[in-house]
PDB file of C-alpha atoms in Angstrom:
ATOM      1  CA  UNK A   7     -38.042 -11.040  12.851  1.00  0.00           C
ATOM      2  CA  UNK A   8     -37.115  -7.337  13.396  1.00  0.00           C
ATOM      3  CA  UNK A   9     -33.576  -8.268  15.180  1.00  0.00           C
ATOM      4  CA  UNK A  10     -33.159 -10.607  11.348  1.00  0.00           C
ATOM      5  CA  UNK A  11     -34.076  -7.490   9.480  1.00  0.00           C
ATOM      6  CA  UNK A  12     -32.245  -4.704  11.659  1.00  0.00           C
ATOM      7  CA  UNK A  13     -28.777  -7.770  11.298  1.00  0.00           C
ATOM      8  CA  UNK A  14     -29.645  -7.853   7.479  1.00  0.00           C
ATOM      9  CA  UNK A  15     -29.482  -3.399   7.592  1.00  0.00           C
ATOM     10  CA  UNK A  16     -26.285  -3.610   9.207  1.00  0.00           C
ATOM     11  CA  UNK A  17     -24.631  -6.661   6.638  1.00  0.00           C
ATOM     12  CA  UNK A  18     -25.982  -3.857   3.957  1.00  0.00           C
ATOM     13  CA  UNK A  19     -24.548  -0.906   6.049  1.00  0.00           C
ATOM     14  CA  UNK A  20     -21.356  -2.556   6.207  1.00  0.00           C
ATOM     15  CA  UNK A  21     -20.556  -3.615   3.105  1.00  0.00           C
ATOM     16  CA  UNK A  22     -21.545  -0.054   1.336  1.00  0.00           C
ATOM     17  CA  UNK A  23     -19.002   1.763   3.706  1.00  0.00           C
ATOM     18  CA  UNK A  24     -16.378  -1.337   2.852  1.00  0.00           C
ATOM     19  CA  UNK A  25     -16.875  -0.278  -0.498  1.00  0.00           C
ATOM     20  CA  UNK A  26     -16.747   3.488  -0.277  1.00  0.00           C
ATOM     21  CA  UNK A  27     -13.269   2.771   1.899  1.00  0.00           C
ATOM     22  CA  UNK A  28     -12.291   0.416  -0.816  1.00  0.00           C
ATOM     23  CA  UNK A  29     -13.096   2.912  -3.656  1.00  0.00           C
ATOM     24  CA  UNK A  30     -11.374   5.716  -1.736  1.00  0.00           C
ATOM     25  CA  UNK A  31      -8.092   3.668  -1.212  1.00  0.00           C
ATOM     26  CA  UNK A  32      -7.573   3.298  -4.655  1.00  0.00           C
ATOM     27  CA  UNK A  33      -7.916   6.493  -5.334  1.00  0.00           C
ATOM     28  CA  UNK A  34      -5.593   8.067  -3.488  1.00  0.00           C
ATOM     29  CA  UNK A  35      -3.348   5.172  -4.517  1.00  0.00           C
ATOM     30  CA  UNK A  36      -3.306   5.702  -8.156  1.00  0.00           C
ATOM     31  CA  UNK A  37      -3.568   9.816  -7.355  1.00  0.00           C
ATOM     32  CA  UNK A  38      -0.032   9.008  -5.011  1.00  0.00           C
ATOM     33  CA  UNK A  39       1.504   6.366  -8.304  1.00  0.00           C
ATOM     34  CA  UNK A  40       0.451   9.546 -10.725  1.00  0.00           C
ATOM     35  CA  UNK A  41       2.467  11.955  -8.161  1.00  0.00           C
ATOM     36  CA  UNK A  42       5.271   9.702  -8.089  1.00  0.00           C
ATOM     37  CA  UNK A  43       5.380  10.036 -12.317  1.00  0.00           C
ATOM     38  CA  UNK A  44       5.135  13.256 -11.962  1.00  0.00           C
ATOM     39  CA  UNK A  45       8.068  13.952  -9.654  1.00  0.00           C
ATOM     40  CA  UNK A  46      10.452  11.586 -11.453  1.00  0.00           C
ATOM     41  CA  UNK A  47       9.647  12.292 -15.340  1.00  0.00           C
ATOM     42  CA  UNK A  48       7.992  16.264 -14.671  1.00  0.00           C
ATOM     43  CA  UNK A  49      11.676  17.791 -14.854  1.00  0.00           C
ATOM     44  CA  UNK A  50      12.632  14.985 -17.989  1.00  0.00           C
ATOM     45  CA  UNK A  51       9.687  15.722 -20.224  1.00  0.00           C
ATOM     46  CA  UNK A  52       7.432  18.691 -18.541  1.00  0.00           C
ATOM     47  CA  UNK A  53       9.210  21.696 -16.795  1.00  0.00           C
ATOM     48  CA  UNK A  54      12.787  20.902 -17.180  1.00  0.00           C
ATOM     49  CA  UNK A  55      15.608  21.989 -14.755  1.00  0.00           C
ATOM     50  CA  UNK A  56      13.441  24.564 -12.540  1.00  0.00           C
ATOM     51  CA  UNK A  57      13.974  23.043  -9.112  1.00  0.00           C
ATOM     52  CA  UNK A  58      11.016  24.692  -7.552  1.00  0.00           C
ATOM     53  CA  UNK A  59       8.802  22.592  -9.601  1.00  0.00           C
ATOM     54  CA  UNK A  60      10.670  19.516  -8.667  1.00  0.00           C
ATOM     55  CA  UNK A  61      10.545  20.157  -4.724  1.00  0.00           C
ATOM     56  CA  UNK A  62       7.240  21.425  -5.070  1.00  0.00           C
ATOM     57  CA  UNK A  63       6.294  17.827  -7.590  1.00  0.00           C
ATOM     58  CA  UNK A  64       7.878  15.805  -4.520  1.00  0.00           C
ATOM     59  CA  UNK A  65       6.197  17.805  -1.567  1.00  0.00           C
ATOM     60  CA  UNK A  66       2.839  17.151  -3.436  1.00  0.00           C
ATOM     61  CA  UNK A  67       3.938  13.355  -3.674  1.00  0.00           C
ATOM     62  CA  UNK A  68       4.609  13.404   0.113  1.00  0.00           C
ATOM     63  CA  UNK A  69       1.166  14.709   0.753  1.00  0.00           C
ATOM     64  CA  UNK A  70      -0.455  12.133  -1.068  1.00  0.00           C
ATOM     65  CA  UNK A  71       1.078  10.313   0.214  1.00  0.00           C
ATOM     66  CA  UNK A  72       0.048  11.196   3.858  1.00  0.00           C
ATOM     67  CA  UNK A  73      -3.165  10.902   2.259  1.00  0.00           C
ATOM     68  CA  UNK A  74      -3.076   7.376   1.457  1.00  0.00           C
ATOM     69  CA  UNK A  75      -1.439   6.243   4.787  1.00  0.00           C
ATOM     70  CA  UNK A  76      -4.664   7.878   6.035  1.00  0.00           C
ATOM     71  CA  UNK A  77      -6.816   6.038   3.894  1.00  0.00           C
ATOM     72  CA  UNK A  78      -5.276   2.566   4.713  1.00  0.00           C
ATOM     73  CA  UNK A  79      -5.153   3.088   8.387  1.00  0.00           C
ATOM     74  CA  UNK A  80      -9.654   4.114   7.808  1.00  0.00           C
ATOM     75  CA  UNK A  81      -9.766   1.026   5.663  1.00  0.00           C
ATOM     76  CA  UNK A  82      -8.273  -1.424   7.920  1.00  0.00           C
ATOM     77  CA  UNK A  83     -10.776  -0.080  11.128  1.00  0.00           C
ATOM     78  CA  UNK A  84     -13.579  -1.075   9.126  1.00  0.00           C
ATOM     79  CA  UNK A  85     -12.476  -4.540   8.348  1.00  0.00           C
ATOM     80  CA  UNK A  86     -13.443  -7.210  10.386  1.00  0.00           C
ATOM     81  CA  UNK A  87     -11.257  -8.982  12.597  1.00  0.00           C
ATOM     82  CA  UNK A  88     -10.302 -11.751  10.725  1.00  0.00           C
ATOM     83  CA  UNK A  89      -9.581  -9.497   7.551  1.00  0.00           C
ATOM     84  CA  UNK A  90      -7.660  -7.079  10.321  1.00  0.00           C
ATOM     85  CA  UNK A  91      -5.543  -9.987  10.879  1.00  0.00           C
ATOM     86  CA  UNK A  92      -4.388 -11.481   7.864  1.00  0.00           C
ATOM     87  CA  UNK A  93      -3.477  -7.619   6.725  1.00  0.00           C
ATOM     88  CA  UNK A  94      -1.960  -6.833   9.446  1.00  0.00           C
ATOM     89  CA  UNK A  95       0.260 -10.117   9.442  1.00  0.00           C
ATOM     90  CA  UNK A  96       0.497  -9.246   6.212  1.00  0.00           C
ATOM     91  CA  UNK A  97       1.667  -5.761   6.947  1.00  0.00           C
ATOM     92  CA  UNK A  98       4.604  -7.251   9.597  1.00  0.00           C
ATOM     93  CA  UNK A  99       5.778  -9.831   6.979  1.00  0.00           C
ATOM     94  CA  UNK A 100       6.765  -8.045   4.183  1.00  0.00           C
ATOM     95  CA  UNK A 101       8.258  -5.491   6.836  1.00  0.00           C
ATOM     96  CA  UNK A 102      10.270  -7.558   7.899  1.00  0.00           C
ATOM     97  CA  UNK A 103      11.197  -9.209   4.545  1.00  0.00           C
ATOM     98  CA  UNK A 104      11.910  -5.178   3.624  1.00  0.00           C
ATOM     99  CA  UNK A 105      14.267  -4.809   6.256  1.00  0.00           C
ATOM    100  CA  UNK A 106      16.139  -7.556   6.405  1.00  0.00           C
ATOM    101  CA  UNK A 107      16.470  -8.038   2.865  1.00  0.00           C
ATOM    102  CA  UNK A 108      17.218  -4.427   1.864  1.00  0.00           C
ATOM    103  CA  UNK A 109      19.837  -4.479   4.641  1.00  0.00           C
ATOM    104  CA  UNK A 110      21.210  -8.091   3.218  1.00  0.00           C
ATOM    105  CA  UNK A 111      20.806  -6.854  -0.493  1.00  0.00           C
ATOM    106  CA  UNK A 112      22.643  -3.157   0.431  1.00  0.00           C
ATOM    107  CA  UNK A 113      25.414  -5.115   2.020  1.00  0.00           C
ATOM    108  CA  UNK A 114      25.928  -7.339  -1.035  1.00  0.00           C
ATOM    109  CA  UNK A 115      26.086  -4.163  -2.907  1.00  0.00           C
ATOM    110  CA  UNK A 116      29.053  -2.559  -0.304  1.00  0.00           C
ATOM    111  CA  UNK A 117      30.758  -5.544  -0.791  1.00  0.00           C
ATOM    112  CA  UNK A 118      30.712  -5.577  -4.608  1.00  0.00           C
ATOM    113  CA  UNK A 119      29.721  -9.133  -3.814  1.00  0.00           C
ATOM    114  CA  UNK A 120      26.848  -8.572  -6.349  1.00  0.00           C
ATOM    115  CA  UNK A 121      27.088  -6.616  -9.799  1.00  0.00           C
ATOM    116  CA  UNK A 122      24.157  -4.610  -9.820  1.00  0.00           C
ATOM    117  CA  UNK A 123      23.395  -1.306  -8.359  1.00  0.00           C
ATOM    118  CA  UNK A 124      20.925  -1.603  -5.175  1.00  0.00           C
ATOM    119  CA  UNK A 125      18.002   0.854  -6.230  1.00  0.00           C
ATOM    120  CA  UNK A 126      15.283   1.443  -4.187  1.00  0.00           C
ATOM    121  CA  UNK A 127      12.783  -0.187  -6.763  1.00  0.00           C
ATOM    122  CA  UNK A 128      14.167  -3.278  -6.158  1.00  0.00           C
ATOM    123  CA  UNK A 129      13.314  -3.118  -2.183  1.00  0.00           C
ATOM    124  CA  UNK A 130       9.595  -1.740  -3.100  1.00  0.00           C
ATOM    125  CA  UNK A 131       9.187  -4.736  -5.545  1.00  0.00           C
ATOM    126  CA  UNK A 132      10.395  -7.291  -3.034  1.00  0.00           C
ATOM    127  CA  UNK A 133       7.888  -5.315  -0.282  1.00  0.00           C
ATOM    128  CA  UNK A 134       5.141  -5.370  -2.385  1.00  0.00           C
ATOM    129  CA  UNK A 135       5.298  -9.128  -3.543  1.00  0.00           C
ATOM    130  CA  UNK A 136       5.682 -10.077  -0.057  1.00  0.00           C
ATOM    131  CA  UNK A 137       2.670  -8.636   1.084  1.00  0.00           C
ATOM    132  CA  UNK A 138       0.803  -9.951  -2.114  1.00  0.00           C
ATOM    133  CA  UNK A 139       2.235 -13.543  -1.413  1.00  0.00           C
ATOM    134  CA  UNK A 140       1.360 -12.833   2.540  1.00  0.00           C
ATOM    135  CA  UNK A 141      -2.446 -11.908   1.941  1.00  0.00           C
ATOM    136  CA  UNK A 142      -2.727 -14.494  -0.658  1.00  0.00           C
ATOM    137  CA  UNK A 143      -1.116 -17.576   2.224  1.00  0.00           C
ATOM    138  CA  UNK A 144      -3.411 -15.550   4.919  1.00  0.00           C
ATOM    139  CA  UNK A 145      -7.053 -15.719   3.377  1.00  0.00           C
ATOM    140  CA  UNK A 146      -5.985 -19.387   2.030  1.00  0.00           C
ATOM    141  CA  UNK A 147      -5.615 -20.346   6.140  1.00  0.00           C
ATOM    142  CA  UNK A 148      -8.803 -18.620   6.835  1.00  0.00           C
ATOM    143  CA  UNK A 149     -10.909 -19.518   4.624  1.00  0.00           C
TER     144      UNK A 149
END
């Protein structure tokens, strides 16, 4: 009875700090999408042409960025295994799908095979959906 309530604690114990970890990651992920604004539309529309505020706009977004890495890396320890897994297969899939197709899509662009300029916001779009398409196919085989 007392190893039922004491396994019942630890369920409850669990899933509070899951939630404080997820809470926290999304905070520091909106606070490092607001310092990305910030550096990329602060010299358009807020402080104009003084370069010290840019540099200092992108340092700030690089330690937020820190920040979040941080976060992610305490979010996925308190995961269980099977959640550790599908993220971290996850993770290595849309790596690799970043790699190799920003390295493919750059080439097409040296070549003026393709028409469009490659921008980095292409590669982070193609990263992200990846890993959304990854964790979606991952909990599917789990469940």
């Amino acid at each position: 009875m007392n190893h039922a309530k004491a396994n019942k604690a630890d369920k409850g114990d669990w899933k509070a700090r899951s939630n404080s970890n997820i809470i926290r990651l999304a905070i520091w992920t909106v606070s490092w999408v607001a310092a990305i604004a910030l550096a990329r539309f602060g010299p358009d529309y807020i402080w104009g042409s003084n370069q010290l505020l840019t540099v200092g706009a992108i340092l700030l977004n690089l330690g937020i960025g820190l920040g979040l890495i941080v976060a992610n890396i305490q979010h996925l320890k308190t995961l269980d295994e099977m959640m550790q897994k599908i993220q971290l297969e996850a993770m290595g899939i849309s790596l690799g799908i970043g790699v190799i197709g920003g390295i493919g899509y750059a080439l097409l662009n040296a070549s003026n095979i393709i028409s469009i300029d490659a921008e980095i916001a292409h590669l982070v779009i193609l990263i992200a959906v990846s890993y959304l398409v990854a964790i979606f196919v991952g909990y599917r085989r789990y469940q």
